[in-house]
PDB file of C-alpha atoms in Angstrom:
ATOM      1  CA  MET E  10     -44.811  13.783  54.415  1.00 53.00           C
ATOM      2  CA  THR E  11     -46.571  16.581  53.417  1.00 54.00           C
ATOM      3  CA  ASN E  12     -48.012  18.324  50.129  1.00 57.00           C
ATOM      4  CA  ASP E  13     -46.363  17.366  46.832  1.00 81.00           C
ATOM      5  CA  THR E  14     -43.815  19.825  44.881  1.00 88.00           C
ATOM      6  CA  VAL E  15     -42.350  19.883  41.551  1.00 91.00           C
ATOM      7  CA  ILE E  16     -38.665  20.214  40.879  1.00 91.00           C
ATOM      8  CA  ASP E  17     -36.707  20.044  37.419  1.00 90.00           C
ATOM      9  CA  GLY E  18     -40.113  18.436  36.205  1.00 90.00           C
ATOM     10  CA  HIS E  19     -40.465  15.422  39.040  1.00 91.00           C
ATOM     11  CA  THR E  20     -43.085  15.370  41.399  1.00 92.00           C
ATOM     12  CA  CYS E  21     -41.671  15.264  44.793  1.00 93.00           C
ATOM     13  CA  SER E  22     -43.066  14.256  48.151  1.00 92.00           C
ATOM     14  CA  ILE E  23     -41.768  16.709  51.010  1.00 90.00           C
ATOM     15  CA  LEU E  24     -40.120  14.832  54.186  1.00 88.00           C
ATOM     16  CA  ASN E  25     -40.373  17.046  57.035  1.00 83.00           C
ATOM     17  CA  LYS E  26     -37.776  15.311  59.408  1.00 82.00           C
ATOM     18  CA  GLU E  27     -38.652  16.276  63.166  1.00 77.00           C
ATOM     19  CA  GLU E  28     -37.338  14.848  66.726  1.00 73.00           C
ATOM     20  CA  HIS E  29     -39.670  14.587  69.207  1.00 70.00           C
ATOM     21  CA  GLY E  30     -38.827  13.295  73.086  1.00 64.00           C
ATOM     22  CA  PHE E  31     -39.479  13.906  76.332  1.00 59.00           C
ATOM     23  CA  ASN E  32     -36.152  14.968  78.771  1.00 60.00           C
ATOM     24  CA  TYR E  33     -36.560  13.175  81.980  1.00 53.00           C
ATOM     25  CA  TYR E  34     -34.053  15.040  83.733  1.00 54.00           C
ATOM     26  CA  SER E  35     -36.024  18.402  83.145  1.00 61.00           C
ATOM     27  CA  GLN E  36     -39.236  16.635  82.598  1.00 59.00           C
ATOM     28  CA  ASN E  37     -40.383  18.677  79.847  1.00 63.00           C
ATOM     29  CA  LEU E  38     -41.024  17.558  76.011  1.00 66.00           C
ATOM     30  CA  TYR E  39     -38.732  18.677  73.608  1.00 67.00           C
ATOM     31  CA  HIS E  40     -39.117  19.098  69.478  1.00 70.00           C
ATOM     32  CA  PHE E  41     -36.187  19.982  67.113  1.00 72.00           C
ATOM     33  CA  ASP E  42     -37.211  20.768  63.151  1.00 73.00           C
ATOM     34  CA  LEU E  43     -34.481  18.824  61.487  1.00 76.00           C
ATOM     35  CA  GLY E  44     -34.730  19.875  57.872  1.00 81.00           C
ATOM     36  CA  ARG E  45     -36.965  18.762  54.842  1.00 86.00           C
ATOM     37  CA  GLU E  46     -35.967  16.196  51.923  1.00 90.00           C
ATOM     38  CA  TYR E  47     -37.487  16.125  48.572  1.00 92.00           C
ATOM     39  CA  VAL E  48     -38.118  12.251  47.324  1.00 94.00           C
ATOM     40  CA  THR E  49     -39.821  10.998  44.124  1.00 95.00           C
ATOM     41  CA  GLN E  50     -39.911   7.654  42.312  1.00 93.00           C
ATOM     42  CA  GLU E  51     -38.910   6.878  38.739  1.00 93.00           C
ATOM     43  CA  LYS E  52     -40.037   3.628  37.190  1.00 92.00           C
ATOM     44  CA  ASP E  53     -38.862   1.317  40.015  1.00 95.00           C
ATOM     45  CA  ALA E  54     -36.237   3.802  41.718  1.00 96.00           C
ATOM     46  CA  VAL E  55     -36.262   6.085  44.717  1.00 96.00           C
ATOM     47  CA  LEU E  56     -34.891   9.468  44.017  1.00 96.00           C
ATOM     48  CA  ILE E  57     -33.615  11.874  46.283  1.00 95.00           C
ATOM     49  CA  TYR E  58     -32.789  15.978  45.568  1.00 94.00           C
ATOM     50  CA  ARG E  59     -29.696  17.031  47.247  1.00 91.00           C
ATOM     51  CA  LYS E  60     -26.904  19.495  45.812  1.00 88.00           C
ATOM     52  CA  GLY E  61     -29.071  20.607  42.978  1.00 90.00           C
ATOM     53  CA  LEU E  62     -29.207  16.860  41.745  1.00 92.00           C
ATOM     54  CA  PHE E  63     -31.697  13.697  42.118  1.00 95.00           C
ATOM     55  CA  TYR E  64     -29.790  10.931  43.618  1.00 96.00           C
ATOM     56  CA  LYS E  65     -30.926   7.392  43.523  1.00 96.00           C
ATOM     57  CA  LEU E  66     -31.645   5.998  47.028  1.00 96.00           C
ATOM     58  CA  PHE E  67     -32.661   2.401  46.309  1.00 96.00           C
ATOM     59  CA  ASP E  68     -33.686   0.425  42.976  1.00 97.00           C
ATOM     60  CA  PHE E  69     -36.356  -2.360  42.736  1.00 97.00           C
ATOM     61  CA  ASP E  70     -35.394  -2.846  39.126  1.00 95.00           C
ATOM     62  CA  ALA E  71     -31.987  -3.229  39.609  1.00 96.00           C
ATOM     63  CA  GLU E  72     -29.553  -6.366  39.317  1.00 96.00           C
ATOM     64  CA  ILE E  73     -27.288  -8.392  41.707  1.00 96.00           C
ATOM     65  CA  GLY E  74     -24.042  -6.437  41.294  1.00 96.00           C
ATOM     66  CA  ASP E  75     -25.414  -2.897  40.290  1.00 97.00           C
ATOM     67  CA  SER E  76     -24.262  -0.032  42.092  1.00 97.00           C
ATOM     68  CA  TRP E  77     -25.243   3.655  42.679  1.00 97.00           C
ATOM     69  CA  THR E  78     -24.068   6.497  44.202  1.00 97.00           C
ATOM     70  CA  ILE E  79     -26.095   8.028  47.183  1.00 96.00           C
ATOM     71  CA  PRO E  80     -25.534  11.082  48.555  1.00 93.00           C
ATOM     72  CA  GLY E  81     -23.489  12.426  51.409  1.00 86.00           C
ATOM     73  CA  ASN E  82     -23.027  15.909  53.190  1.00 77.00           C
ATOM     74  CA  GLU E  83     -19.494  16.908  51.822  1.00 77.00           C
ATOM     75  CA  GLU E  84     -18.802  13.329  50.066  1.00 87.00           C
ATOM     76  CA  ASP E  85     -21.025  10.976  48.284  1.00 93.00           C
ATOM     77  CA  GLY E  86     -21.150   7.302  48.938  1.00 94.00           C
ATOM     78  CA  ARG E  87     -21.867   4.082  47.250  1.00 95.00           C
ATOM     79  CA  VAL E  88     -23.743   1.173  47.636  1.00 95.00           C
ATOM     80  CA  ILE E  89     -24.150  -2.365  45.955  1.00 96.00           C
ATOM     81  CA  MET E  90     -27.217  -4.344  45.401  1.00 96.00           C
ATOM     82  CA  CYS E  91     -26.322  -8.139  46.110  1.00 94.00           C
ATOM     83  CA  GLY E  92     -29.781  -9.635  46.403  1.00 95.00           C
ATOM     84  CA  LYS E  93     -33.501  -9.337  46.131  1.00 95.00           C
ATOM     85  CA  GLY E  94     -36.752 -11.127  46.266  1.00 95.00           C
ATOM     86  CA  THR E  95     -40.173 -10.776  48.108  1.00 96.00           C
ATOM     87  CA  GLU E  96     -42.005 -11.209  51.019  1.00 93.00           C
ATOM     88  CA  ILE E  97     -45.280 -11.287  52.925  1.00 92.00           C
ATOM     89  CA  VAL E  98     -46.035  -7.892  54.935  1.00 89.00           C
ATOM     90  CA  ASP E  99     -48.976  -7.779  56.604  1.00 86.00           C
ATOM     91  CA  GLY E 100     -50.839  -9.784  53.942  1.00 89.00           C
ATOM     92  CA  ASN E 101     -49.466  -7.821  51.114  1.00 91.00           C
ATOM     93  CA  GLU E 102     -46.225  -9.521  48.528  1.00 94.00           C
ATOM     94  CA  LEU E 103     -43.352  -6.809  48.904  1.00 94.00           C
ATOM     95  CA  ARG E 104     -40.410  -6.978  46.651  1.00 96.00           C
ATOM     96  CA  TYR E 105     -37.130  -6.088  48.731  1.00 95.00           C
ATOM     97  CA  ILE E 106     -33.538  -6.188  47.809  1.00 96.00           C
ATOM     98  CA  LEU E 107     -30.328  -6.553  50.001  1.00 95.00           C
ATOM     99  CA  ILE E 108     -27.554  -3.644  49.340  1.00 95.00           C
ATOM    100  CA  THR E 109     -24.587  -3.078  51.089  1.00 93.00           C
ATOM    101  CA  ASP E 110     -21.967   0.023  51.108  1.00 92.00           C
ATOM    102  CA  GLU E 111     -19.057  -0.152  49.046  1.00 92.00           C
ATOM    103  CA  ILE E 112     -15.608  -0.593  50.669  1.00 85.00           C
ATOM    104  CA  SER E 113     -14.167   2.821  51.886  1.00 84.00           C
ATOM    105  CA  SER E 114     -17.470   4.543  50.796  1.00 89.00           C
ATOM    106  CA  PRO E 115     -17.677   7.625  52.954  1.00 88.00           C
ATOM    107  CA  TYR E 116     -21.419   7.181  53.339  1.00 89.00           C
ATOM    108  CA  GLY E 117     -24.124   4.426  53.443  1.00 90.00           C
ATOM    109  CA  TYR E 118     -26.505   2.464  55.406  1.00 87.00           C
ATOM    110  CA  GLY E 119     -24.429  -0.145  57.292  1.00 78.00           C
ATOM    111  CA  ASN E 120     -22.539  -0.133  60.515  1.00 61.00           C
ATOM    112  CA  TRP E 121     -18.750  -0.709  60.036  1.00 52.00           C
ATOM    113  CA  SER E 122     -15.032   1.104  60.320  1.00 50.00           C
ATOM    114  CA  PRO E 123     -14.306   2.006  56.607  1.00 49.00           C
ATOM    115  CA  ASP E 124     -10.718  -0.064  55.435  1.00 51.00           C
ATOM    116  CA  ASP E 125     -10.799  -2.146  58.544  1.00 51.00           C
ATOM    117  CA  PRO E 126     -11.212  -6.317  57.378  1.00 53.00           C
ATOM    118  CA  LEU E 127     -12.390  -7.129  61.184  1.00 51.00           C
ATOM    119  CA  PHE E 128     -15.652  -5.078  60.357  1.00 52.00           C
ATOM    120  CA  PRO E 129     -17.033  -5.648  56.593  1.00 58.00           C
ATOM    121  CA  PRO E 130     -20.398  -3.759  55.498  1.00 64.00           C
ATOM    122  CA  ASP E 131     -23.353  -5.162  56.686  1.00 80.00           C
ATOM    123  CA  THR E 132     -25.824  -6.307  54.365  1.00 88.00           C
ATOM    124  CA  ILE E 133     -29.358  -4.217  54.456  1.00 90.00           C
ATOM    125  CA  LYS E 134     -32.428  -5.177  53.521  1.00 92.00           C
ATOM    126  CA  VAL E 135     -34.919  -2.522  52.100  1.00 94.00           C
ATOM    127  CA  LEU E 136     -38.377  -3.097  51.438  1.00 93.00           C
ATOM    128  CA  GLU E 137     -40.777  -1.451  49.051  1.00 93.00           C
ATOM    129  CA  ARG E 138     -43.086   1.424  50.501  1.00 90.00           C
ATOM    130  CA  ILE E 139     -41.478   0.712  54.037  1.00 91.00           C
ATOM    131  CA  GLY E 140     -37.643   1.385  53.458  1.00 91.00           C
ATOM    132  CA  PRO E 141     -34.543   0.212  55.077  1.00 91.00           C
ATOM    133  CA  ILE E 142     -35.025  -2.435  57.692  1.00 85.00           C
ATOM    134  CA  GLY E 143     -32.544  -2.082  60.974  1.00 78.00           C
ATOM    135  CA  ALA E 144     -30.775   1.046  59.149  1.00 82.00           C
ATOM    136  CA  TYR E 145     -31.928   4.582  58.997  1.00 85.00           C
ATOM    137  CA  LEU E 146     -33.638   5.907  56.214  1.00 88.00           C
ATOM    138  CA  LEU E 147     -31.014   7.752  54.616  1.00 90.00           C
ATOM    139  CA  PRO E 148     -26.805   7.552  54.354  1.00 90.00           C
ATOM    140  CA  MET E 149     -25.500   8.428  57.435  1.00 86.00           C
ATOM    141  CA  PRO E 150     -21.354   8.934  57.952  1.00 84.00           C
ATOM    142  CA  ILE E 151     -19.756   5.786  58.225  1.00 79.00           C
ATOM    143  CA  GLY E 152     -17.049   4.843  60.824  1.00 66.00           C
ATOM    144  CA  ILE E 153     -17.682   8.161  62.888  1.00 59.00           C
ATOM    145  CA  LEU E 154     -18.660   6.817  66.921  1.00 49.00           C
ATOM    146  CA  ASP E 155     -19.111  10.140  68.354  1.00 45.00           C
ATOM    147  CA  TYR E 156     -21.896  10.898  65.391  1.00 51.00           C
ATOM    148  CA  ASP E 157     -24.702  13.010  67.091  1.00 50.00           C
ATOM    149  CA  GLY E 158     -26.571  14.051  63.807  1.00 61.00           C
ATOM    150  CA  GLU E 159     -30.058  11.878  62.572  1.00 71.00           C
ATOM    151  CA  ARG E 160     -29.769   8.372  63.271  1.00 70.00           C
ATOM    152  CA  GLY E 161     -32.085   5.502  64.546  1.00 72.00           C
ATOM    153  CA  VAL E 162     -33.205   2.398  62.839  1.00 74.00           C
ATOM    154  CA  LEU E 163     -37.066   1.846  61.513  1.00 76.00           C
ATOM    155  CA  ARG E 164     -39.411   1.094  64.499  1.00 73.00           C
ATOM    156  CA  CYS E 165     -43.205   1.621  63.044  1.00 79.00           C
ATOM    157  CA  TYR E 166     -44.101   2.123  59.668  1.00 82.00           C
ATOM    158  CA  SER E 167     -48.161   2.715  58.497  1.00 81.00           C
ATOM    159  CA  ASP E 168     -50.038   4.043  55.050  1.00 82.00           C
ATOM    160  CA  ASP E 169     -53.267   2.867  53.805  1.00 84.00           C
ATOM    161  CA  ILE E 170     -52.003  -0.776  52.457  1.00 87.00           C
ATOM    162  CA  VAL E 171     -49.854  -1.739  55.149  1.00 85.00           C
ATOM    163  CA  GLU E 172     -48.781  -1.477  58.732  1.00 82.00           C
ATOM    164  CA  VAL E 173     -45.668  -2.711  60.415  1.00 79.00           C
ATOM    165  CA  ASN E 174     -43.976  -2.622  64.169  1.00 73.00           C
ATOM    166  CA  TYR E 175     -40.661  -3.862  64.312  1.00 67.00           C
ATOM    167  CA  SER E 176     -40.301  -2.510  67.611  1.00 58.00           C
ATOM    168  CA  TRP E 177     -38.558  -4.553  70.482  1.00 48.00           C
ATOM    169  CA  PRO E 178     -40.749  -5.811  73.290  1.00 47.00           C
ATOM    170  CA  PHE E 179     -41.813  -2.684  75.691  1.00 44.00           C
ATOM    171  CA  VAL E 180     -40.394  -0.286  73.430  1.00 48.00           C
ATOM    172  CA  TYR E 181     -43.571   1.217  71.601  1.00 51.00           C
ATOM    173  CA  CYS E 182     -44.028   3.381  68.569  1.00 60.00           C
ATOM    174  CA  ASP E 183     -44.113   6.783  69.722  1.00 54.00           C
ATOM    175  CA  TYR E 184     -46.426   9.238  67.556  1.00 51.00           C
ATOM    176  CA  ILE E 185     -46.931  12.608  66.831  1.00 48.00           C
ATOM    177  CA  ASP E 186     -50.780  14.039  67.157  1.00 45.00           C
ATOM    178  CA  ASP E 187     -53.106  15.808  64.630  1.00 42.00           C
ATOM    179  CA  ASN E 188     -51.725  19.068  65.992  1.00 46.00           C
ATOM    180  CA  ASN E 189     -47.874  17.893  66.016  1.00 44.00           C
ATOM    181  CA  ILE E 190     -47.546  19.024  69.736  1.00 44.00           C
ATOM    182  CA  GLY E 191     -45.310  15.868  70.105  1.00 40.00           C
ATOM    183  CA  PHE E 192     -45.710  12.663  72.235  1.00 38.00           C
ATOM    184  CA  GLU E 193     -48.285  11.610  74.800  1.00 38.00           C
ATOM    185  CA  GLU E 194     -47.307  13.784  77.728  1.00 36.00           C
ATOM    186  CA  ASN E 195     -49.091  11.357  80.429  1.00 36.00           C
ATOM    187  CA  VAL E 196     -45.547   9.956  81.481  1.00 37.00           C
ATOM    188  CA  LYS E 197     -45.020   8.453  84.565  1.00 39.00           C
ATOM    189  CA  VAL E 198     -41.469   9.263  86.108  1.00 39.00           C
ATOM    190  CA  SER E 199     -39.603   7.091  87.898  1.00 45.00           C
ATOM    191  CA  ASN E 200     -36.079   6.786  89.637  1.00 55.00           C
ATOM    192  CA  TYR E 201     -33.016   4.910  87.832  1.00 67.00           C
ATOM    193  CA  GLY E 202     -29.311   5.119  87.501  1.00 74.00           C
ATOM    194  CA  ILE E 203     -26.422   3.863  85.400  1.00 79.00           C
ATOM    195  CA  TYR E 204     -23.001   4.085  86.772  1.00 79.00           C
ATOM    196  CA  PRO E 205     -20.058   3.837  86.336  1.00 84.00           C
ATOM    197  CA  ASN E 206     -20.398   6.125  83.105  1.00 80.00           C
ATOM    198  CA  PRO E 207     -18.230   6.458  81.382  1.00 84.00           C
ATOM    199  CA  THR E 208     -17.104   2.915  81.572  1.00 85.00           C
ATOM    200  CA  ASN E 209     -14.520   0.530  80.935  1.00 86.00           C
ATOM    201  CA  LYS E 210     -16.110  -2.725  81.343  1.00 88.00           C
ATOM    202  CA  SER E 211     -19.435  -2.735  82.729  1.00 88.00           C
ATOM    203  CA  VAL E 212     -22.394  -0.667  83.783  1.00 87.00           C
ATOM    204  CA  TRP E 213     -24.637  -1.387  86.725  1.00 84.00           C
ATOM    205  CA  ILE E 214     -28.647  -0.666  86.640  1.00 81.00           C
ATOM    206  CA  THR E 215     -30.680   0.468  89.445  1.00 76.00           C
ATOM    207  CA  THR E 216     -34.178   0.830  88.651  1.00 71.00           C
ATOM    208  CA  SER E 217     -37.546   1.271  90.987  1.00 66.00           C
ATOM    209  CA  ASP E 218     -39.911   0.636  87.768  1.00 62.00           C
ATOM    210  CA  ASP E 219     -42.273  -2.535  87.874  1.00 64.00           C
ATOM    211  CA  PHE E 220     -40.439  -5.729  86.183  1.00 67.00           C
ATOM    212  CA  PRO E 221     -40.435  -6.925  83.858  1.00 76.00           C
ATOM    213  CA  ILE E 222     -37.977  -4.611  81.774  1.00 79.00           C
ATOM    214  CA  SER E 223     -36.099  -4.732  78.977  1.00 81.00           C
ATOM    215  CA  ILE E 224     -32.748  -3.468  78.287  1.00 85.00           C
ATOM    216  CA  CYS E 225     -31.449  -2.481  74.648  1.00 84.00           C
ATOM    217  CA  ILE E 226     -28.172  -0.825  73.589  1.00 87.00           C
ATOM    218  CA  PHE E 227     -27.719   0.942  70.580  1.00 82.00           C
ATOM    219  CA  ASP E 228     -24.678   2.146  68.815  1.00 79.00           C
ATOM    220  CA  SER E 229     -24.300   5.715  67.352  1.00 70.00           C
ATOM    221  CA  MET E 230     -25.395   4.360  64.165  1.00 66.00           C
ATOM    222  CA  GLY E 231     -28.930   3.309  65.829  1.00 69.00           C
ATOM    223  CA  ARG E 232     -28.339  -0.376  65.620  1.00 76.00           C
ATOM    224  CA  ARG E 233     -28.822  -2.743  68.521  1.00 80.00           C
ATOM    225  CA  VAL E 234     -25.969  -4.630  69.950  1.00 87.00           C
ATOM    226  CA  TYR E 235     -27.258  -5.767  73.162  1.00 87.00           C
ATOM    227  CA  SER E 236     -30.949  -6.412  74.218  1.00 86.00           C
ATOM    228  CA  GLU E 237     -32.016  -8.077  77.403  1.00 85.00           C
ATOM    229  CA  VAL E 238     -35.247  -8.659  79.557  1.00 84.00           C
ATOM    230  CA  LYS E 239     -34.942  -8.534  82.957  1.00 78.00           C
ATOM    231  CA  THR E 240     -37.798  -9.940  85.396  1.00 74.00           C
ATOM    232  CA  GLU E 241     -36.485  -9.481  89.168  1.00 69.00           C
ATOM    233  CA  SER E 242     -33.935  -7.479  90.976  1.00 63.00           C
ATOM    234  CA  LEU E 243     -33.704  -3.736  91.841  1.00 62.00           C
ATOM    235  CA  SER E 244     -30.366  -3.654  90.012  1.00 74.00           C
ATOM    236  CA  CYS E 245     -28.019  -5.662  87.656  1.00 80.00           C
ATOM    237  CA  GLU E 246     -24.938  -5.561  85.681  1.00 85.00           C
ATOM    238  CA  ILE E 247     -24.704  -5.159  81.818  1.00 88.00           C
ATOM    239  CA  ASP E 248     -21.243  -6.560  80.957  1.00 90.00           C
ATOM    240  CA  LEU E 249     -20.076  -4.458  77.886  1.00 91.00           C
ATOM    241  CA  GLY E 250     -16.440  -5.891  77.529  1.00 89.00           C
ATOM    242  CA  SER E 251     -17.392  -7.267  74.219  1.00 90.00           C
ATOM    243  CA  LEU E 252     -18.254  -3.656  72.710  1.00 90.00           C
ATOM    244  CA  SER E 253     -15.993  -1.735  70.876  1.00 88.00           C
ATOM    245  CA  PRO E 254     -14.882   2.111  72.059  1.00 87.00           C
ATOM    246  CA  GLY E 255     -17.223   4.555  71.522  1.00 84.00           C
ATOM    247  CA  ILE E 256     -20.596   6.217  72.445  1.00 81.00           C
ATOM    248  CA  TYR E 257     -23.624   4.041  72.938  1.00 84.00           C
ATOM    249  CA  TRP E 258     -27.175   4.623  73.964  1.00 80.00           C
ATOM    250  CA  ILE E 259     -29.073   2.665  76.393  1.00 83.00           C
ATOM    251  CA  THR E 260     -33.022   2.540  76.772  1.00 79.00           C
ATOM    252  CA  ILE E 261     -34.662   0.985  79.691  1.00 78.00           C
ATOM    253  CA  CYS E 262     -38.463   0.376  79.345  1.00 75.00           C
ATOM    254  CA  ASN E 263     -41.432  -1.620  80.888  1.00 72.00           C
ATOM    255  CA  ASP E 264     -45.078  -0.898  79.830  1.00 67.00           C
ATOM    256  CA  GLN E 265     -45.164   2.443  81.588  1.00 65.00           C
ATOM    257  CA  ASN E 266     -41.680   3.848  81.055  1.00 66.00           C
ATOM    258  CA  THR E 267     -39.284   4.515  78.881  1.00 68.00           C
ATOM    259  CA  HIS E 268     -35.692   6.075  79.886  1.00 70.00           C
ATOM    260  CA  SER E 269     -32.653   6.787  77.471  1.00 71.00           C
ATOM    261  CA  ASN E 270     -29.052   7.753  78.165  1.00 75.00           C
ATOM    262  CA  LYS E 271     -25.684   7.997  76.756  1.00 77.00           C
ATOM    263  CA  ILE E 272     -23.028   5.734  78.093  1.00 83.00           C
ATOM    264  CA  ILE E 273     -19.401   5.928  76.838  1.00 83.00           C
ATOM    265  CA  LYS E 274     -17.245   2.815  76.487  1.00 88.00           C
ATOM    266  CA  MET E 275     -13.623   3.623  77.143  1.00 82.00           C
TER     267      MET E 275
END
């Protein structure tokens, strides 16, 4: 977040969206500028400025059953509030709301296939100060398995009031240093393999990393669909038979290394 700016009389915070990572194949750090977003707060509602308009993202003063339009790229979506309450986070009582995407909404926060009764919209908890838990901060297109744009779930958050870490064991919070030059460069490189890829049932993983290791699989919306800790064996089989066909990301990590790779379920 950078300095404030004023748009149509609203004082907005500028969110710089950046992606930083380490390519284990080329052994190089990479950095991408994903653009900017402009957000502001109006009473208990969080607003975002897109397409020349202010859209409501979250409203902590809304009542159960209220709905509002959220911004997409070509089309807009809608969400419905289905619950609210408070919880203690890092010693502070914070409000939360529960929202779900409207059926057939082209944009939203959940992970489901439009018009498919077997995959109803997910319910997403949104904490004040922090944002959606288990979902990306901003609305995303729904039902696109091979979506390759912004994505990912909240892992870590900190400000002058609260600090939280929603990461799974061994998945550490990445960081950007004061010069914005990216992640820690002291990376220990090791050998690992994932095969067959593509697959229609299972994949085998081989690694020379020290155990224990955690294995997580995320779908194209950044939601974790599989997780397990392995304590021994240089190779293991992961059954993907219960997953729908599509593109997934597998992360293999211990307390020293993290590897990520795209896998395709046929």
